[in-house]
Amino acid sequence: MASTFEMIPLCSGSSGNSILVRAKGMNLLFDLGLSCKRIVEALEKVGTDPSSVDAVFLSHSHSDHISGADVFIRKYNTDVYATKETLRSFLTVCKKEHAPCLDHEISEEIVFETDEGDVKVLSCCTPHDTAGSVCFKVCADDRSLMIMTDLGHVTDDIKSMAKGVDGILIESNYDYEMLITGPYDYVLKRRVGGPYGHLSNEDCAEMIRELIESGTRRFMLGHLSENNNIPDLAVRTVVDYLSGFGFAIERDYELDVAKRYEPSAPLVVCP
Ligand SMILES: [Zn+2]
Ligand SMILES: [Zn+2]
């Protein structure tokens, strides 16, 4: 019998990111970008004991992805998985040491063996303005979930990894007009909007179109900018763009927005 396979964003946005994935009885935490205390509160809200988190994966070393990881890993003795570059940057910002045996450098594929079968975590390099940045896909049986944030554009490798995933949390960071006319200085506008920055609502809409054509139905918009986006605007941009290709929400796809500071409703692949 297939067991629960789902993802629950605990927080999402430029202010902090953390996503819980439950698969075959495992609890995997992707990024820990709020304080340990707030992540623990969020985990408890969704009925998960923080000490039952089996592994923490860090996508890259920006603070909105790692700020709570140091304390969490020491407190709960949790294994942490990241690329060599991310691990190195993370260790330089840790306030105290944790057991070195908890640190795991990731290769392209990590396999966890459980009583119910394997859970695989695949990673793929993302074009983002820090070394060793990756996105993740989690596979259990023949189902898969993906977390795709913090990337300036979608590379062919990422597209091929994402093809046919059952559900995805995808970055919809900024509205182009809001970014251009907004409060950021010129350098920051160029960074966010550049090929190593973040995906705009429009970029996200185009990626969703390709994914719908590959069979994906469940989408959650995430990592929205607080200054350069509004959840309703992000949704409207995606829905309007897709309707131009004949795709209708509810009929052809499900769409949600991950909440900024609190847990969102789960994106469920297997109940
Ligand atoms: Zn980020
Ligand atoms: Zn980042």
PDB file of C-alpha atoms and ligand atoms in Angstrom:
ATOM      1  CA  MET A   1       0.000   0.000   0.000  1.00  0.00           C
ATOM      2  CA  ALA A   2       1.366   3.416  -0.905  1.00  0.00           C
ATOM      3  CA  SER A   3       2.056   5.610   2.113  1.00  0.00           C
ATOM      4  CA  THR A   4       1.654   9.352   2.488  1.00  0.00           C
ATOM      5  CA  PHE A   5       3.764  11.375   0.105  1.00  0.00           C
ATOM      6  CA  GLU A   6       3.324  15.124   0.451  1.00  0.00           C
ATOM      7  CA  MET A   7       5.058  18.433   0.929  1.00  0.00           C
ATOM      8  CA  ILE A   8       4.153  21.120   3.397  1.00  0.00           C
ATOM      9  CA  PRO A   9       5.808  24.518   3.059  1.00  0.00           C
ATOM     10  CA  LEU A  10       6.375  25.763   6.631  1.00  0.00           C
ATOM     11  CA  CYS A  11       7.315  29.244   5.413  1.00  0.00           C
ATOM     12  CA  SER A  12       8.097  30.597   1.974  1.00  0.00           C
ATOM     13  CA  GLY A  13       9.405  33.884   0.619  1.00  0.00           C
ATOM     14  CA  SER A  14      12.430  36.139   0.593  1.00  0.00           C
ATOM     15  CA  SER A  15      11.875  36.327   4.369  1.00  0.00           C
ATOM     16  CA  GLY A  16      12.605  32.627   4.950  1.00  0.00           C
ATOM     17  CA  ASN A  17      12.037  29.192   3.465  1.00  0.00           C
ATOM     18  CA  SER A  18      11.511  25.727   4.851  1.00  0.00           C
ATOM     19  CA  ILE A  19       9.595  22.825   3.344  1.00  0.00           C
ATOM     20  CA  LEU A  20       8.709  19.543   4.990  1.00  0.00           C
ATOM     21  CA  VAL A  21       8.417  16.490   2.744  1.00  0.00           C
ATOM     22  CA  ARG A  22       6.852  13.332   4.139  1.00  0.00           C
ATOM     23  CA  ALA A  23       7.646  10.182   2.199  1.00  0.00           C
ATOM     24  CA  LYS A  24       7.484   6.532   3.269  1.00  0.00           C
ATOM     25  CA  GLY A  25       7.422   7.480   6.932  1.00  0.00           C
ATOM     26  CA  MET A  26      10.436   9.798   6.590  1.00  0.00           C
ATOM     27  CA  ASN A  27      10.417  13.491   7.445  1.00  0.00           C
ATOM     28  CA  LEU A  28      12.786  15.450   5.234  1.00  0.00           C
ATOM     29  CA  LEU A  29      13.251  19.175   5.779  1.00  0.00           C
ATOM     30  CA  PHE A  30      14.364  21.286   2.824  1.00  0.00           C
ATOM     31  CA  ASP A  31      16.021  24.522   3.990  1.00  0.00           C
ATOM     32  CA  LEU A  32      15.718  26.110   7.401  1.00  0.00           C
ATOM     33  CA  GLY A  33      15.469  29.816   6.730  1.00  0.00           C
ATOM     34  CA  LEU A  34      13.706  31.074   9.858  1.00  0.00           C
ATOM     35  CA  SER A  35      14.927  30.781  13.447  1.00  0.00           C
ATOM     36  CA  CYS A  36      15.021  27.275  14.900  1.00  0.00           C
ATOM     37  CA  LYS A  37      12.306  28.308  17.355  1.00  0.00           C
ATOM     38  CA  ARG A  38       9.915  29.358  14.586  1.00  0.00           C
ATOM     39  CA  ILE A  39      10.619  26.260  12.500  1.00  0.00           C
ATOM     40  CA  VAL A  40       9.958  24.069  15.547  1.00  0.00           C
ATOM     41  CA  GLU A  41       6.653  25.890  16.133  1.00  0.00           C
ATOM     42  CA  ALA A  42       5.699  25.367  12.499  1.00  0.00           C
ATOM     43  CA  LEU A  43       6.597  21.662  12.627  1.00  0.00           C
ATOM     44  CA  GLU A  44       4.515  21.223  15.762  1.00  0.00           C
ATOM     45  CA  LYS A  45       1.596  22.998  14.060  1.00  0.00           C
ATOM     46  CA  VAL A  46       1.628  20.362  11.323  1.00  0.00           C
ATOM     47  CA  GLY A  47       1.937  17.523  13.827  1.00  0.00           C
ATOM     48  CA  THR A  48       5.597  16.678  13.319  1.00  0.00           C
ATOM     49  CA  ASP A  49       7.950  16.253  16.254  1.00  0.00           C
ATOM     50  CA  PRO A  50      11.181  18.110  15.331  1.00  0.00           C
ATOM     51  CA  SER A  51      13.235  15.232  16.707  1.00  0.00           C
ATOM     52  CA  SER A  52      11.594  12.997  14.080  1.00  0.00           C
ATOM     53  CA  VAL A  53      13.137  14.973  11.205  1.00  0.00           C
ATOM     54  CA  ASP A  54      15.425  12.451   9.510  1.00  0.00           C
ATOM     55  CA  ALA A  55      17.489  14.839   7.408  1.00  0.00           C
ATOM     56  CA  VAL A  56      17.891  18.515   6.563  1.00  0.00           C
ATOM     57  CA  PHE A  57      18.779  19.481   2.993  1.00  0.00           C
ATOM     58  CA  LEU A  58      20.195  22.931   2.275  1.00  0.00           C
ATOM     59  CA  SER A  59      19.689  24.261  -1.263  1.00  0.00           C
ATOM     60  CA  HIS A  60      22.262  27.061  -0.956  1.00  0.00           C
ATOM     61  CA  SER A  61      23.899  29.316   1.585  1.00  0.00           C
ATOM     62  CA  HIS A  62      21.682  32.435   1.479  1.00  0.00           C
ATOM     63  CA  SER A  63      20.388  33.294   4.929  1.00  0.00           C
ATOM     64  CA  ASP A  64      16.705  32.924   3.948  1.00  0.00           C
ATOM     65  CA  HIS A  65      17.513  29.198   3.528  1.00  0.00           C
ATOM     66  CA  ILE A  66      19.930  28.421   6.349  1.00  0.00           C
ATOM     67  CA  SER A  67      19.461  30.906   9.210  1.00  0.00           C
ATOM     68  CA  GLY A  68      17.902  28.378  11.619  1.00  0.00           C
ATOM     69  CA  ALA A  69      19.915  25.340  10.545  1.00  0.00           C
ATOM     70  CA  ASP A  70      22.876  25.734  12.919  1.00  0.00           C
ATOM     71  CA  VAL A  71      20.751  25.684  16.086  1.00  0.00           C
ATOM     72  CA  PHE A  72      18.323  23.047  14.768  1.00  0.00           C
ATOM     73  CA  ILE A  73      21.064  20.596  13.800  1.00  0.00           C
ATOM     74  CA  ARG A  74      22.816  20.937  17.164  1.00  0.00           C
ATOM     75  CA  LYS A  75      19.588  20.691  19.132  1.00  0.00           C
ATOM     76  CA  TYR A  76      18.205  17.627  17.364  1.00  0.00           C
ATOM     77  CA  ASN A  77      21.423  16.013  16.095  1.00  0.00           C
ATOM     78  CA  THR A  78      19.995  15.973  12.590  1.00  0.00           C
ATOM     79  CA  ASP A  79      22.000  14.948   9.548  1.00  0.00           C
ATOM     80  CA  VAL A  80      22.520  17.782   7.076  1.00  0.00           C
ATOM     81  CA  TYR A  81      22.961  17.334   3.332  1.00  0.00           C
ATOM     82  CA  ALA A  82      24.313  20.008   0.987  1.00  0.00           C
ATOM     83  CA  THR A  83      26.782  20.525  -1.819  1.00  0.00           C
ATOM     84  CA  LYS A  84      30.446  20.936  -0.893  1.00  0.00           C
ATOM     85  CA  GLU A  85      30.255  24.720  -1.464  1.00  0.00           C
ATOM     86  CA  THR A  86      27.051  25.196   0.537  1.00  0.00           C
ATOM     87  CA  LEU A  87      28.326  23.028   3.375  1.00  0.00           C
ATOM     88  CA  ARG A  88      31.541  25.036   3.522  1.00  0.00           C
ATOM     89  CA  SER A  89      29.695  28.396   3.669  1.00  0.00           C
ATOM     90  CA  PHE A  90      27.205  27.028   6.181  1.00  0.00           C
ATOM     91  CA  LEU A  91      29.947  25.809   8.524  1.00  0.00           C
ATOM     92  CA  THR A  92      31.582  29.252   8.509  1.00  0.00           C
ATOM     93  CA  VAL A  93      28.381  30.868   9.842  1.00  0.00           C
ATOM     94  CA  CYS A  94      27.614  28.234  12.492  1.00  0.00           C
ATOM     95  CA  LYS A  95      27.949  29.811  15.944  1.00  0.00           C
ATOM     96  CA  LYS A  96      28.968  26.527  17.587  1.00  0.00           C
ATOM     97  CA  GLU A  97      30.309  23.261  16.287  1.00  0.00           C
ATOM     98  CA  HIS A  98      28.166  20.198  15.700  1.00  0.00           C
ATOM     99  CA  ALA A  99      29.368  16.616  15.258  1.00  0.00           C
ATOM    100  CA  PRO A 100      31.173  16.411  11.885  1.00  0.00           C
ATOM    101  CA  CYS A 101      29.508  13.037  11.231  1.00  0.00           C
ATOM    102  CA  LEU A 102      26.230  14.946  10.727  1.00  0.00           C
ATOM    103  CA  ASP A 103      27.572  16.720   7.626  1.00  0.00           C
ATOM    104  CA  HIS A 104      26.983  14.989   4.296  1.00  0.00           C
ATOM    105  CA  GLU A 105      28.198  16.268   0.978  1.00  0.00           C
ATOM    106  CA  ILE A 106      25.560  15.475  -1.616  1.00  0.00           C
ATOM    107  CA  SER A 107      26.094  13.816  -4.914  1.00  0.00           C
ATOM    108  CA  GLU A 108      23.429  14.002  -7.609  1.00  0.00           C
ATOM    109  CA  GLU A 109      21.344  11.298  -5.933  1.00  0.00           C
ATOM    110  CA  ILE A 110      20.882  10.324  -2.284  1.00  0.00           C
ATOM    111  CA  VAL A 111      18.926   7.144  -1.510  1.00  0.00           C
ATOM    112  CA  PHE A 112      17.298   6.447   1.863  1.00  0.00           C
ATOM    113  CA  GLU A 113      16.217   2.875   2.424  1.00  0.00           C
ATOM    114  CA  THR A 114      13.070   2.508   4.526  1.00  0.00           C
ATOM    115  CA  ASP A 115      10.930  -0.493   5.490  1.00  0.00           C
ATOM    116  CA  GLU A 116       8.419   0.673   2.892  1.00  0.00           C
ATOM    117  CA  GLY A 117      10.958   1.128   0.073  1.00  0.00           C
ATOM    118  CA  ASP A 118      13.429   3.705  -1.143  1.00  0.00           C
ATOM    119  CA  VAL A 119      13.136   7.461  -0.998  1.00  0.00           C
ATOM    120  CA  LYS A 120      15.448   9.209  -3.432  1.00  0.00           C
ATOM    121  CA  VAL A 121      16.522  12.835  -3.308  1.00  0.00           C
ATOM    122  CA  LEU A 122      17.966  14.182  -6.537  1.00  0.00           C
ATOM    123  CA  SER A 123      19.655  17.546  -6.901  1.00  0.00           C
ATOM    124  CA  CYS A 124      20.379  19.728  -9.901  1.00  0.00           C
ATOM    125  CA  CYS A 125      22.538  22.886 -10.126  1.00  0.00           C
ATOM    126  CA  THR A 126      20.601  26.154 -10.240  1.00  0.00           C
ATOM    127  CA  PRO A 127      21.801  29.373 -11.883  1.00  0.00           C
ATOM    128  CA  HIS A 128      21.826  31.590  -8.792  1.00  0.00           C
ATOM    129  CA  ASP A 129      24.270  34.083  -7.381  1.00  0.00           C
ATOM    130  CA  THR A 130      25.996  31.800  -4.923  1.00  0.00           C
ATOM    131  CA  ALA A 131      28.271  28.807  -5.486  1.00  0.00           C
ATOM    132  CA  GLY A 132      26.892  25.284  -5.149  1.00  0.00           C
ATOM    133  CA  SER A 133      23.219  26.264  -5.377  1.00  0.00           C
ATOM    134  CA  VAL A 134      20.829  23.415  -6.231  1.00  0.00           C
ATOM    135  CA  CYS A 135      17.157  22.502  -6.448  1.00  0.00           C
ATOM    136  CA  PHE A 136      15.721  19.181  -5.275  1.00  0.00           C
ATOM    137  CA  LYS A 137      13.411  16.431  -6.460  1.00  0.00           C
ATOM    138  CA  VAL A 138      12.101  13.711  -4.144  1.00  0.00           C
ATOM    139  CA  CYS A 139      11.025  10.360  -5.587  1.00  0.00           C
ATOM    140  CA  ALA A 140       9.120   7.537  -3.902  1.00  0.00           C
ATOM    141  CA  ASP A 141       7.890   4.580  -5.955  1.00  0.00           C
ATOM    142  CA  ASP A 142       6.936   6.107  -9.290  1.00  0.00           C
ATOM    143  CA  ARG A 143       5.818   9.451  -7.850  1.00  0.00           C
ATOM    144  CA  SER A 144       7.822  12.641  -7.442  1.00  0.00           C
ATOM    145  CA  LEU A 145       7.799  16.113  -5.943  1.00  0.00           C
ATOM    146  CA  MET A 146      10.066  19.007  -6.737  1.00  0.00           C
ATOM    147  CA  ILE A 147      11.160  22.249  -5.081  1.00  0.00           C
ATOM    148  CA  MET A 148      12.389  24.787  -7.603  1.00  0.00           C
ATOM    149  CA  THR A 149      13.292  28.191  -6.145  1.00  0.00           C
ATOM    150  CA  ASP A 150      16.189  30.655  -6.265  1.00  0.00           C
ATOM    151  CA  LEU A 151      17.097  30.456  -9.914  1.00  0.00           C
ATOM    152  CA  GLY A 152      17.537  33.190 -12.494  1.00  0.00           C
ATOM    153  CA  HIS A 153      16.382  31.003 -15.352  1.00  0.00           C
ATOM    154  CA  VAL A 154      15.380  27.396 -15.924  1.00  0.00           C
ATOM    155  CA  THR A 155      18.213  25.402 -17.483  1.00  0.00           C
ATOM    156  CA  ASP A 156      17.713  22.391 -19.763  1.00  0.00           C
ATOM    157  CA  ASP A 157      18.976  20.085 -16.974  1.00  0.00           C
ATOM    158  CA  ILE A 158      16.384  21.435 -14.559  1.00  0.00           C
ATOM    159  CA  LYS A 159      13.667  21.114 -17.201  1.00  0.00           C
ATOM    160  CA  SER A 160      14.514  17.496 -17.810  1.00  0.00           C
ATOM    161  CA  MET A 161      14.527  16.776 -14.069  1.00  0.00           C
ATOM    162  CA  ALA A 162      11.161  18.483 -13.641  1.00  0.00           C
ATOM    163  CA  LYS A 163       9.472  16.789 -16.585  1.00  0.00           C
ATOM    164  CA  GLY A 164       6.407  14.864 -15.437  1.00  0.00           C
ATOM    165  CA  VAL A 165       6.752  15.500 -11.673  1.00  0.00           C
ATOM    166  CA  ASP A 166       3.488  14.991  -9.815  1.00  0.00           C
ATOM    167  CA  GLY A 167       3.716  18.228  -7.858  1.00  0.00           C
ATOM    168  CA  ILE A 168       6.043  21.187  -7.621  1.00  0.00           C
ATOM    169  CA  LEU A 169       6.692  24.222  -5.496  1.00  0.00           C
ATOM    170  CA  ILE A 170       7.965  26.720  -8.025  1.00  0.00           C
ATOM    171  CA  GLU A 171       9.419  30.174  -7.596  1.00  0.00           C
ATOM    172  CA  SER A 172       7.244  33.132  -8.536  1.00  0.00           C
ATOM    173  CA  ASN A 173       9.483  35.759  -7.016  1.00  0.00           C
ATOM    174  CA  TYR A 174       8.575  39.085  -8.567  1.00  0.00           C
ATOM    175  CA  ASP A 175       6.260  40.965 -10.851  1.00  0.00           C
ATOM    176  CA  TYR A 176       8.372  42.616 -13.518  1.00  0.00           C
ATOM    177  CA  GLU A 177       6.620  46.016 -13.320  1.00  0.00           C
ATOM    178  CA  MET A 178       6.768  46.072  -9.525  1.00  0.00           C
ATOM    179  CA  LEU A 179      10.473  45.239  -9.577  1.00  0.00           C
ATOM    180  CA  ILE A 180      11.307  47.945 -12.127  1.00  0.00           C
ATOM    181  CA  THR A 181       9.251  50.658 -10.425  1.00  0.00           C
ATOM    182  CA  GLY A 182       9.867  49.404  -6.874  1.00  0.00           C
ATOM    183  CA  PRO A 183      12.165  50.445  -4.017  1.00  0.00           C
ATOM    184  CA  TYR A 184      15.292  48.424  -4.872  1.00  0.00           C
ATOM    185  CA  ASP A 185      18.372  50.245  -6.127  1.00  0.00           C
ATOM    186  CA  TYR A 186      19.609  49.654  -9.650  1.00  0.00           C
ATOM    187  CA  VAL A 187      22.195  47.026  -8.684  1.00  0.00           C
ATOM    188  CA  LEU A 188      19.714  44.959  -6.686  1.00  0.00           C
ATOM    189  CA  LYS A 189      17.077  45.213  -9.435  1.00  0.00           C
ATOM    190  CA  ARG A 190      19.628  43.855 -11.879  1.00  0.00           C
ATOM    191  CA  ARG A 191      20.609  41.068  -9.498  1.00  0.00           C
ATOM    192  CA  VAL A 192      17.041  39.919  -8.818  1.00  0.00           C
ATOM    193  CA  GLY A 193      15.946  40.195 -12.447  1.00  0.00           C
ATOM    194  CA  GLY A 194      19.173  38.822 -13.956  1.00  0.00           C
ATOM    195  CA  PRO A 195      19.998  35.288 -15.155  1.00  0.00           C
ATOM    196  CA  TYR A 196      21.402  34.349 -11.714  1.00  0.00           C
ATOM    197  CA  GLY A 197      18.657  35.922  -9.632  1.00  0.00           C
ATOM    198  CA  HIS A 198      15.060  34.779  -9.331  1.00  0.00           C
ATOM    199  CA  LEU A 199      12.145  33.694 -11.528  1.00  0.00           C
ATOM    200  CA  SER A 200       9.484  36.320 -12.250  1.00  0.00           C
ATOM    201  CA  ASN A 201       5.755  35.564 -12.291  1.00  0.00           C
ATOM    202  CA  GLU A 202       5.988  35.504 -16.084  1.00  0.00           C
ATOM    203  CA  ASP A 203       8.962  33.065 -16.094  1.00  0.00           C
ATOM    204  CA  CYS A 204       7.085  30.871 -13.632  1.00  0.00           C
ATOM    205  CA  ALA A 205       3.942  30.886 -15.807  1.00  0.00           C
ATOM    206  CA  GLU A 206       5.918  29.701 -18.839  1.00  0.00           C
ATOM    207  CA  MET A 207       7.569  26.897 -16.839  1.00  0.00           C
ATOM    208  CA  ILE A 208       4.170  25.805 -15.526  1.00  0.00           C
ATOM    209  CA  ARG A 209       2.862  25.674 -19.095  1.00  0.00           C
ATOM    210  CA  GLU A 210       5.680  23.314 -20.059  1.00  0.00           C
ATOM    211  CA  LEU A 211       5.081  21.195 -16.967  1.00  0.00           C
ATOM    212  CA  ILE A 212       1.338  20.888 -17.606  1.00  0.00           C
ATOM    213  CA  GLU A 213       2.196  19.634 -21.079  1.00  0.00           C
ATOM    214  CA  SER A 214       4.485  17.040 -19.457  1.00  0.00           C
ATOM    215  CA  GLY A 215       1.680  15.806 -17.181  1.00  0.00           C
ATOM    216  CA  THR A 216       2.139  17.802 -13.943  1.00  0.00           C
ATOM    217  CA  ARG A 217      -1.105  18.932 -12.288  1.00  0.00           C
ATOM    218  CA  ARG A 218      -0.292  20.237  -8.830  1.00  0.00           C
ATOM    219  CA  PHE A 219       1.498  23.570  -8.478  1.00  0.00           C
ATOM    220  CA  MET A 220       2.350  25.772  -5.552  1.00  0.00           C
ATOM    221  CA  LEU A 221       3.851  29.204  -6.103  1.00  0.00           C
ATOM    222  CA  GLY A 222       6.595  30.014  -3.626  1.00  0.00           C
ATOM    223  CA  HIS A 223       9.423  32.325  -2.626  1.00  0.00           C
ATOM    224  CA  LEU A 224       7.383  35.470  -3.395  1.00  0.00           C
ATOM    225  CA  SER A 225       9.176  38.757  -2.818  1.00  0.00           C
ATOM    226  CA  GLU A 226       7.693  40.902  -0.076  1.00  0.00           C
ATOM    227  CA  ASN A 227       8.512  44.125  -1.964  1.00  0.00           C
ATOM    228  CA  ASN A 228       8.015  43.172  -5.587  1.00  0.00           C
ATOM    229  CA  ASN A 229       5.032  40.835  -5.636  1.00  0.00           C
ATOM    230  CA  ILE A 230       1.515  40.229  -4.326  1.00  0.00           C
ATOM    231  CA  PRO A 231       0.081  36.693  -4.055  1.00  0.00           C
ATOM    232  CA  ASP A 232      -3.110  37.553  -5.996  1.00  0.00           C
ATOM    233  CA  LEU A 233      -1.096  39.183  -8.759  1.00  0.00           C
ATOM    234  CA  ALA A 234       1.211  36.147  -9.051  1.00  0.00           C
ATOM    235  CA  VAL A 235      -1.795  33.826  -9.345  1.00  0.00           C
ATOM    236  CA  ARG A 236      -3.552  36.074 -11.846  1.00  0.00           C
ATOM    237  CA  THR A 237      -0.428  36.313 -14.022  1.00  0.00           C
ATOM    238  CA  VAL A 238      -0.076  32.521 -14.139  1.00  0.00           C
ATOM    239  CA  VAL A 239      -3.787  31.820 -14.675  1.00  0.00           C
ATOM    240  CA  ASP A 240      -4.119  34.448 -17.436  1.00  0.00           C
ATOM    241  CA  TYR A 241      -0.993  33.219 -19.212  1.00  0.00           C
ATOM    242  CA  LEU A 242      -2.130  29.595 -19.106  1.00  0.00           C
ATOM    243  CA  SER A 243      -5.639  30.421 -20.303  1.00  0.00           C
ATOM    244  CA  GLY A 244      -3.972  31.839 -23.436  1.00  0.00           C
ATOM    245  CA  PHE A 245      -2.826  28.263 -24.116  1.00  0.00           C
ATOM    246  CA  GLY A 246      -6.233  26.757 -23.396  1.00  0.00           C
ATOM    247  CA  PHE A 247      -5.437  25.523 -19.869  1.00  0.00           C
ATOM    248  CA  ALA A 248      -8.077  26.148 -17.207  1.00  0.00           C
ATOM    249  CA  ILE A 249      -7.456  26.113 -13.452  1.00  0.00           C
ATOM    250  CA  GLU A 250      -9.148  23.203 -11.621  1.00  0.00           C
ATOM    251  CA  ARG A 251      -9.852  21.437 -14.903  1.00  0.00           C
ATOM    252  CA  ASP A 252      -6.244  21.138 -16.091  1.00  0.00           C
ATOM    253  CA  TYR A 253      -4.215  22.033 -13.007  1.00  0.00           C
ATOM    254  CA  GLU A 254      -4.351  22.953  -9.312  1.00  0.00           C
ATOM    255  CA  LEU A 255      -2.662  26.121  -8.125  1.00  0.00           C
ATOM    256  CA  ASP A 256      -1.903  27.413  -4.628  1.00  0.00           C
ATOM    257  CA  VAL A 257       0.418  29.989  -3.099  1.00  0.00           C
ATOM    258  CA  ALA A 258       2.696  29.000  -0.220  1.00  0.00           C
ATOM    259  CA  LYS A 259       2.175  31.217   2.832  1.00  0.00           C
ATOM    260  CA  ARG A 260       4.994  33.492   3.919  1.00  0.00           C
ATOM    261  CA  TYR A 261       5.176  32.939   7.675  1.00  0.00           C
ATOM    262  CA  GLU A 262       3.023  29.927   8.459  1.00  0.00           C
ATOM    263  CA  PRO A 263       2.486  26.375   7.223  1.00  0.00           C
ATOM    264  CA  SER A 264       0.486  26.025   4.017  1.00  0.00           C
ATOM    265  CA  ALA A 265      -2.007  23.302   3.170  1.00  0.00           C
ATOM    266  CA  PRO A 266      -0.062  20.217   2.024  1.00  0.00           C
ATOM    267  CA  LEU A 267       0.513  19.469  -1.618  1.00  0.00           C
ATOM    268  CA  VAL A 268      -0.459  15.806  -1.552  1.00  0.00           C
ATOM    269  CA  VAL A 269       0.763  13.249  -4.072  1.00  0.00           C
ATOM    270  CA  CYS A 270      -0.331  10.121  -2.149  1.00  0.00           C
ATOM    271  CA  PRO A 271      -2.824  10.528   0.713  1.00  0.00           C
TER     272      PRO A 271
HETATM  273 ZN    ZN B   1      15.932  32.475  -1.275  1.00  0.00          ZN
HETATM  274 ZN    ZN B   2      19.002  32.599  -2.772  1.00  0.00          ZN
END
